[in-house]
Amino acid sequence: MAVSERDIAMIEATFAAGGRSALGEAYRLYGSLVHTYCVRSVGATSAADVTQEVFVSAWRAQHRYDAARGTLAGWLIAIAKYRCVDHWRKRREQPVADHPQADGPAGPDEFEQLADRLVLDDALSLLPERQRTVVELAHLDGLTHEQIADRTGLPIGTVKSDLRRSIPRLARALRSAHEVVNHG
Amino acid sequence: MADPFPDEPSSDDLDLVAHAFAIRQPDDGLRHDPPAEVWAGIEQSLTDAAVADTAPGATITNLADRRRTRTPMWLAVAASIAALAVGGWWIASRDSASAPMMATELTNNGLSAQAVGAHGQAEVRRQGSELDLDIRLDKPPSVPGSYLEVWMIDTAVDKMVSLGPFHGDGTYPIPAGYDPAKFPIVDISIEPPDGQPKHSSISALRGVLAPPRSSS
């Protein structure tokens, strides 16, 4: 599904006060992102239930979302992270025989890392194509500004301005995924 | 327009991004869509919570969850559109009795999953001294076992008036005394046949009336 920048700006501006209809819009935009996180954290069987819990938690905490502090995608993933950790904690408290695959992810780092990876991917997908290419050449391929300019044929000033525009956007998304969301 | 990012990225931002790139995996872009029952389950949980919050034995009241909390931001937008509407409306209404005075698209955006893809239009027209709401649904929702009802809601989502069950494309008279500029939200709800006269809190389609964009 193509998500436009306009959709994102609109939902981030209205989510906190938007009630049930804004929650529906958030689900339309981020249902797959959240569900993917849950599938990969708790497995396909439990993911539907946990995804549901995430959005019900998001509804309870809706008024606490602050677009000035980060993206809605990251905020929802922060809730998903909490819900998935909680899922495994509850499972460990039950007899293992009932849950043969009750080990779950190795440790808290895995929940954090998966959150960062999915949130980065989501935020990258929203960048204009040229900015995305430039930032990937810089961070995935480790190229210098000059090397990126040579590779892409872009003026070096454009390379620099693409980076200084895209890095804060990616960081904003990642930072919100690190928030501790008090969602009751 | 000013450059929103005038400075070099901060080292904090660079560290965060560099760390996330360092752990990136090739399959991070794969997505799993949630099964359809997930949204139905969320809606049910929200409705259960709304019921639990009301007095014992009370039935679900219309849009109670929204009224109890705060005015949604989108309604602030709606209110300003409505304010603009009043000016344009006068101009439009002087010219032609049959041209719509206000209009809106009706969409399902973010509303009930039972009506995904539903779409239509609503227009306010003057008939003599009365106002009518003309509704056309080019993609009506299918709601087996329930029916659709037409509402006009004020910008505070505090007051609403029913224009009756939806009986197909056509004209729905606006009760005398209701000003569409003050009740600009057109809402088509999904109503179970439960004998309750109130809004079910399940909306299939919605739009905010505003003057037509160009009236020459």
Coordinates of C-alpha atoms in Angstrom, one line a residue:
Chain A
M1 CA 0.0 0.0 0.0
A2 CA 1.3 3.4 -1.0
V3 CA 1.4 5.7 2.0
S4 CA 1.7 9.4 1.1
E5 CA 3.6 12.0 3.2
R6 CA 0.3 13.9 3.3
D7 CA -1.5 10.9 4.9
I8 CA 1.3 10.7 7.5
A9 CA 1.3 14.4 8.3
M10 CA -2.5 14.4 8.7
I11 CA -2.6 11.4 11.0
E12 CA 0.3 12.6 13.1
A13 CA -1.4 16.0 13.5
T14 CA -4.8 14.6 14.4
F15 CA -4.1 11.3 16.1
A16 CA -3.9 12.4 19.7
A17 CA -7.4 14.1 19.6
G18 CA -8.9 12.1 16.8
G19 CA -10.7 9.4 18.7
R20 CA -11.8 6.1 17.1
S21 CA -11.7 7.3 13.5
A22 CA -8.0 8.4 13.9
L23 CA -7.2 5.0 15.4
G24 CA -8.8 3.4 12.3
E25 CA -6.6 5.6 10.0
A26 CA -3.5 4.7 12.1
Y27 CA -4.4 1.0 11.6
R28 CA -4.9 1.5 7.9
L29 CA -1.4 3.1 7.6
Y30 CA 0.5 1.0 10.2
G31 CA -1.4 -2.2 10.7
S32 CA 1.0 -4.1 8.5
L33 CA 4.1 -2.6 10.2
V34 CA 2.8 -3.5 13.7
H35 CA 1.7 -6.9 12.6
T36 CA 5.0 -7.7 11.0
Y37 CA 6.8 -6.7 14.2
C38 CA 4.5 -9.0 16.1
V39 CA 4.8 -11.9 13.7
R40 CA 8.6 -11.7 13.9
S41 CA 8.6 -11.3 17.7
V42 CA 5.9 -13.7 18.9
G43 CA 5.3 -15.9 15.9
A44 CA 2.4 -16.0 13.4
T45 CA 0.0 -17.9 15.8
S46 CA 0.0 -15.3 18.5
A47 CA 0.6 -12.2 16.3
A48 CA -3.0 -11.4 15.5
D49 CA -3.9 -11.2 19.2
V50 CA -0.9 -9.1 20.1
T51 CA -1.5 -6.8 17.2
Q52 CA -5.0 -6.3 18.5
E53 CA -3.6 -5.5 22.0
V54 CA -1.2 -3.0 20.5
F55 CA -4.0 -1.0 18.9
V56 CA -6.3 -1.2 21.9
S57 CA -3.3 0.1 24.0
A58 CA -2.7 2.8 21.5
W59 CA -6.3 3.8 21.8
R60 CA -6.1 4.1 25.6
A61 CA -2.9 6.1 25.3
Q62 CA -4.0 8.0 22.2
H63 CA -4.0 11.5 23.9
R64 CA -0.4 11.0 25.0
Y65 CA 1.0 10.8 21.5
D66 CA 2.9 13.9 20.7
A67 CA 4.0 14.4 17.1
A68 CA 6.6 16.9 18.2
R69 CA 8.4 14.0 19.9
G70 CA 8.4 11.5 17.1
T71 CA 6.6 9.6 14.4
L72 CA 3.4 7.7 15.0
A73 CA 5.0 4.6 13.3
G74 CA 7.7 4.6 15.9
W75 CA 5.3 5.2 18.8
L76 CA 3.2 2.3 17.8
I77 CA 6.2 0.1 17.5
A78 CA 7.3 1.1 21.0
I79 CA 3.9 -0.1 22.2
A80 CA 4.3 -3.3 20.1
K81 CA 7.7 -3.9 21.7
Y82 CA 6.3 -3.7 25.2
R83 CA 3.4 -6.0 24.3
C84 CA 5.6 -8.6 22.7
V85 CA 8.0 -8.6 25.7
D86 CA 5.0 -9.0 27.9
H87 CA 3.7 -11.8 25.8
W88 CA 6.9 -13.8 26.4
R89 CA 7.1 -12.9 30.0
K90 CA 3.6 -14.4 30.6
R91 CA 4.5 -17.5 28.6
R92 CA 7.6 -18.1 30.7
E93 CA 5.4 -18.0 33.8
Q94 CA 3.4 -20.9 32.5
P95 CA 4.6 -24.5 32.3
V96 CA 6.9 -25.0 29.4
A97 CA 5.2 -28.2 28.4
D98 CA 2.2 -26.2 27.3
H99 CA 4.3 -24.1 25.1
P100 CA 7.0 -26.1 23.4
Q101 CA 8.4 -23.0 21.6
A102 CA 8.3 -20.9 24.7
D103 CA 11.9 -19.7 24.5
G104 CA 11.1 -16.7 22.3
P105 CA 13.7 -14.2 21.3
A106 CA 17.0 -14.5 23.1
G107 CA 16.8 -11.3 25.0
P108 CA 15.6 -7.7 25.1
D109 CA 18.2 -6.6 22.5
E110 CA 16.4 -8.6 19.9
F111 CA 13.1 -6.7 20.5
E112 CA 15.0 -3.4 20.4
Q113 CA 16.9 -4.3 17.2
L114 CA 13.9 -5.6 15.3
A115 CA 12.1 -2.4 16.2
D116 CA 14.9 -0.2 14.9
R117 CA 15.2 -2.3 11.7
L118 CA 11.5 -2.1 10.9
V119 CA 11.2 1.5 11.8
L120 CA 14.2 2.4 9.7
D121 CA 12.9 0.5 6.8
D122 CA 9.5 2.2 7.1
A123 CA 11.0 5.7 7.4
L124 CA 13.3 5.0 4.4
S125 CA 10.3 4.1 2.3
L126 CA 8.9 7.5 2.9
L127 CA 11.9 9.5 1.8
P128 CA 12.0 10.8 -1.8
E129 CA 13.8 8.3 -4.0
R130 CA 16.9 10.4 -4.5
Q131 CA 17.3 11.1 -0.8
R132 CA 16.9 7.5 0.0
T133 CA 19.5 6.5 -2.6
V134 CA 22.0 9.0 -1.2
V135 CA 21.4 8.0 2.5
E136 CA 21.8 4.3 1.6
L137 CA 25.0 4.9 -0.3
A138 CA 26.4 6.8 2.7
H139 CA 25.3 4.4 5.4
L140 CA 25.0 1.0 3.8
D141 CA 27.9 1.3 1.3
G142 CA 29.9 3.7 3.5
L143 CA 30.7 6.1 0.6
T144 CA 31.9 9.6 1.2
H145 CA 30.1 12.6 -0.1
E146 CA 32.5 12.9 -3.0
Q147 CA 32.1 9.2 -3.9
I148 CA 28.3 9.5 -3.8
A149 CA 28.5 12.5 -6.1
D150 CA 30.7 10.6 -8.5
R151 CA 28.4 7.5 -8.3
T152 CA 25.1 9.4 -8.8
G153 CA 26.2 12.4 -10.9
L154 CA 24.6 14.7 -8.4
P155 CA 26.4 17.9 -7.3
I156 CA 28.1 17.5 -4.0
G157 CA 25.9 20.3 -2.5
T158 CA 22.8 18.2 -3.4
V159 CA 24.3 15.1 -1.7
K160 CA 25.0 17.1 1.4
S161 CA 21.6 18.7 1.5
D162 CA 19.9 15.3 0.9
L163 CA 21.7 13.9 3.9
R164 CA 21.0 16.8 6.2
R165 CA 17.3 16.6 5.3
S166 CA 17.0 12.8 5.6
I167 CA 19.0 12.0 8.7
P168 CA 16.8 14.0 11.1
R169 CA 13.7 12.4 9.6
L170 CA 15.1 8.9 10.1
A171 CA 16.3 9.8 13.6
R172 CA 12.9 11.1 14.6
A173 CA 11.3 7.8 13.7
L174 CA 14.0 5.8 15.5
R175 CA 13.8 8.0 18.6
S176 CA 10.1 7.5 18.9
A177 CA 10.5 3.7 18.8
H178 CA 12.7 4.1 21.9
E179 CA 10.1 6.0 23.8
V180 CA 8.6 4.4 26.9
V181 CA 4.9 4.7 26.2
N182 CA 2.7 4.7 29.2
H183 CA -0.3 3.0 27.7
G184 CA -2.1 1.7 30.7
Chain B
M1 CA 9.2 28.3 2.7
A2 CA 12.0 28.0 5.2
D3 CA 14.2 25.0 5.1
P4 CA 12.9 22.8 8.0
F5 CA 16.4 21.3 8.5
P6 CA 18.8 24.2 8.3
D7 CA 21.6 22.7 10.3
E8 CA 23.9 19.8 9.9
P9 CA 22.5 16.6 11.4
S10 CA 23.3 16.3 15.1
S11 CA 25.8 13.7 16.1
D12 CA 23.0 12.1 18.1
D13 CA 20.9 11.8 15.0
L14 CA 23.8 10.4 13.0
D15 CA 24.6 7.8 15.7
L16 CA 21.0 6.6 15.9
V17 CA 20.8 6.2 12.1
A18 CA 24.2 4.7 11.7
H19 CA 23.3 2.1 14.4
A20 CA 20.1 1.2 12.7
F21 CA 21.8 0.8 9.4
A22 CA 24.5 -1.4 11.0
I23 CA 21.9 -4.0 12.1
R24 CA 19.8 -3.9 9.0
Q25 CA 18.8 -7.2 7.4
P26 CA 17.7 -7.9 3.8
D27 CA 14.2 -9.0 4.8
D28 CA 13.4 -5.9 6.8
G29 CA 11.1 -4.6 4.1
L30 CA 8.9 -7.7 4.1
R31 CA 5.5 -7.1 5.6
H32 CA 2.7 -9.3 7.0
D33 CA -0.8 -7.9 6.6
P34 CA -2.9 -8.5 9.7
P35 CA -5.9 -10.9 9.1
A36 CA -9.2 -9.1 8.7
E37 CA -10.5 -10.3 12.1
V38 CA -7.8 -8.2 13.9
W39 CA -9.6 -4.9 13.2
A40 CA -12.9 -6.4 14.0
G41 CA -11.4 -7.5 17.3
I42 CA -10.1 -4.0 18.0
E43 CA -13.5 -2.4 17.3
Q44 CA -15.1 -4.9 19.6
S45 CA -12.7 -4.2 22.4
L46 CA -13.3 -0.4 22.0
T47 CA -17.0 -1.0 22.1
D48 CA -16.7 -3.2 25.1
A49 CA -14.6 -0.5 26.8
A50 CA -17.2 2.1 26.0
V51 CA -20.0 0.0 27.4
A52 CA -17.9 -0.7 30.6
D53 CA -17.4 3.0 31.0
T54 CA -21.1 3.8 31.0
A55 CA -23.4 3.2 33.9
P56 CA -24.4 -0.4 34.6
G57 CA -27.2 -1.4 32.3
A58 CA -26.7 1.5 30.1
T59 CA -26.7 0.9 26.4
I60 CA -23.9 2.2 24.1
T61 CA -24.6 5.9 23.5
N62 CA -24.0 7.7 20.3
L63 CA -20.3 8.5 19.8
A64 CA -20.0 8.4 23.6
D65 CA -16.3 7.7 23.5
R66 CA -15.6 10.8 21.5
R67 CA -17.9 13.0 23.5
R68 CA -16.4 11.9 26.8
T69 CA -12.9 12.7 25.8
R70 CA -12.1 15.7 23.8
T71 CA -12.8 17.4 20.6
P72 CA -10.9 15.6 17.8
M73 CA -8.4 17.7 15.9
W74 CA -10.0 16.8 12.6
L75 CA -13.1 18.5 13.9
A76 CA -11.2 21.7 14.5
V77 CA -10.4 21.5 10.9
A78 CA -14.0 20.8 10.1
A79 CA -15.1 23.8 12.2
S80 CA -12.8 26.1 10.2
I81 CA -14.1 24.7 7.0
A82 CA -17.6 25.2 8.2
A83 CA -16.8 28.8 9.1
L84 CA -15.4 29.4 5.6
A85 CA -18.5 27.6 4.3
V86 CA -20.9 30.2 5.7
G87 CA -19.4 33.0 3.5
G88 CA -19.3 31.0 0.3
W89 CA -22.7 29.6 0.9
W90 CA -24.4 32.9 0.7
I91 CA -22.8 33.7 -2.6
A92 CA -23.6 30.3 -4.0
S93 CA -27.2 30.4 -2.8
R94 CA -28.0 33.7 -4.4
D95 CA -27.1 32.4 -7.8
S96 CA -29.1 29.3 -8.3
A97 CA -31.7 27.4 -6.4
S98 CA -30.8 24.0 -7.8
A99 CA -27.0 24.2 -7.5
P100 CA -25.6 22.6 -4.4
M101 CA -25.0 25.0 -1.6
M102 CA -22.6 22.7 0.2
A103 CA -21.2 19.3 -0.8
T104 CA -18.8 16.6 0.4
E105 CA -17.4 13.3 -0.6
L106 CA -18.3 10.5 1.7
T107 CA -15.5 8.0 2.4
N108 CA -14.8 5.2 4.7
N109 CA -11.3 6.4 5.6
G110 CA -10.5 4.9 9.0
L111 CA -14.1 4.1 9.8
S112 CA -15.8 0.7 10.1
A113 CA -13.9 -2.2 8.5
Q114 CA -17.3 -3.6 7.5
A115 CA -17.6 -0.8 4.9
V116 CA -14.1 -0.6 3.5
G117 CA -14.2 0.9 0.0
A118 CA -17.6 2.5 0.4
H119 CA -17.9 5.8 -1.3
G120 CA -20.4 8.5 -2.2
Q121 CA -21.4 12.1 -2.2
A122 CA -23.7 14.4 -0.2
E123 CA -25.0 17.8 -1.3
V124 CA -27.2 20.3 0.4
R125 CA -29.8 21.9 -1.9
R126 CA -32.5 24.4 -1.1
Q127 CA -36.1 23.5 -2.1
G128 CA -38.2 26.6 -1.4
S129 CA -37.9 27.3 2.2
E130 CA -36.5 23.9 3.1
L131 CA -33.1 22.3 2.8
D132 CA -32.5 18.8 1.5
L133 CA -29.5 16.5 1.7
D134 CA -29.0 14.7 -1.5
I135 CA -27.1 11.5 -1.1
R136 CA -25.6 9.3 -3.8
L137 CA -23.6 6.2 -2.9
D138 CA -21.7 5.0 -5.9
K139 CA -20.2 2.3 -3.8
P140 CA -22.7 1.5 -1.0
P141 CA -21.5 -0.7 1.8
S142 CA -23.0 -4.2 2.3
V143 CA -24.3 -4.6 5.8
P144 CA -26.2 -7.9 6.0
G145 CA -28.5 -8.0 9.1
S146 CA -28.1 -4.3 9.7
Y147 CA -29.2 -1.1 8.0
L148 CA -27.7 2.3 7.3
E149 CA -28.8 5.6 8.9
V150 CA -28.1 9.1 7.8
W151 CA -26.9 11.7 10.4
M152 CA -25.8 15.3 10.5
I153 CA -23.4 16.0 13.4
D154 CA -22.1 19.3 14.8
T155 CA -18.5 20.2 14.8
A156 CA -18.1 19.5 18.6
V157 CA -19.6 16.0 18.0
D158 CA -21.9 16.9 20.8
K159 CA -25.2 17.1 18.9
M160 CA -26.6 15.2 16.0
V161 CA -29.8 14.8 14.1
S162 CA -31.0 11.7 12.3
L163 CA -32.3 12.1 8.8
G164 CA -33.6 8.6 9.0
P165 CA -32.7 5.2 7.6
F166 CA -30.8 5.2 4.3
H167 CA -33.3 4.0 1.6
G168 CA -31.1 4.4 -1.4
D169 CA -29.8 7.3 -3.4
G170 CA -32.1 10.3 -3.1
T171 CA -33.3 13.3 -1.1
Y172 CA -33.3 13.4 2.7
P173 CA -35.0 16.5 4.0
I174 CA -33.0 18.3 6.7
P175 CA -35.3 19.0 9.7
A176 CA -36.3 22.6 10.0
G177 CA -34.0 24.7 12.2
Y178 CA -30.9 22.6 11.5
D179 CA -28.2 24.7 9.8
P180 CA -25.8 22.5 7.8
A181 CA -23.1 25.0 8.5
K182 CA -23.4 24.1 12.2
F183 CA -24.0 20.4 11.5
P184 CA -21.6 19.9 8.7
I185 CA -20.5 16.3 9.4
V186 CA -22.5 13.9 7.3
D187 CA -22.3 10.5 8.8
I188 CA -23.8 7.2 7.6
S189 CA -23.9 4.7 10.4
I190 CA -24.4 0.9 10.5
E191 CA -27.3 0.3 12.8
P192 CA -28.2 -3.1 14.2
P193 CA -32.0 -3.6 14.4
D194 CA -31.9 -3.4 18.2
G195 CA -34.7 -0.8 18.8
Q196 CA -32.2 1.7 20.0
P197 CA -32.8 5.1 18.4
K198 CA -29.3 6.3 19.0
H199 CA -26.2 6.3 16.8
S200 CA -24.5 2.8 17.0
S201 CA -21.0 4.4 17.2
I202 CA -20.2 2.4 14.0
S203 CA -19.8 4.7 11.1
A204 CA -19.6 3.4 7.5
L205 CA -19.1 6.7 5.7
R206 CA -18.4 10.3 6.6
G207 CA -17.7 13.7 5.0
V208 CA -17.6 17.3 6.1
L209 CA -19.9 19.7 4.1
A210 CA -18.3 22.7 2.6
P211 CA -19.2 25.1 -0.2
P212 CA -18.6 23.6 -3.7
R213 CA -15.1 24.5 -4.8
S214 CA -16.0 26.6 -7.8
S215 CA -19.4 28.2 -8.5
S216 CA -19.3 30.3 -11.6

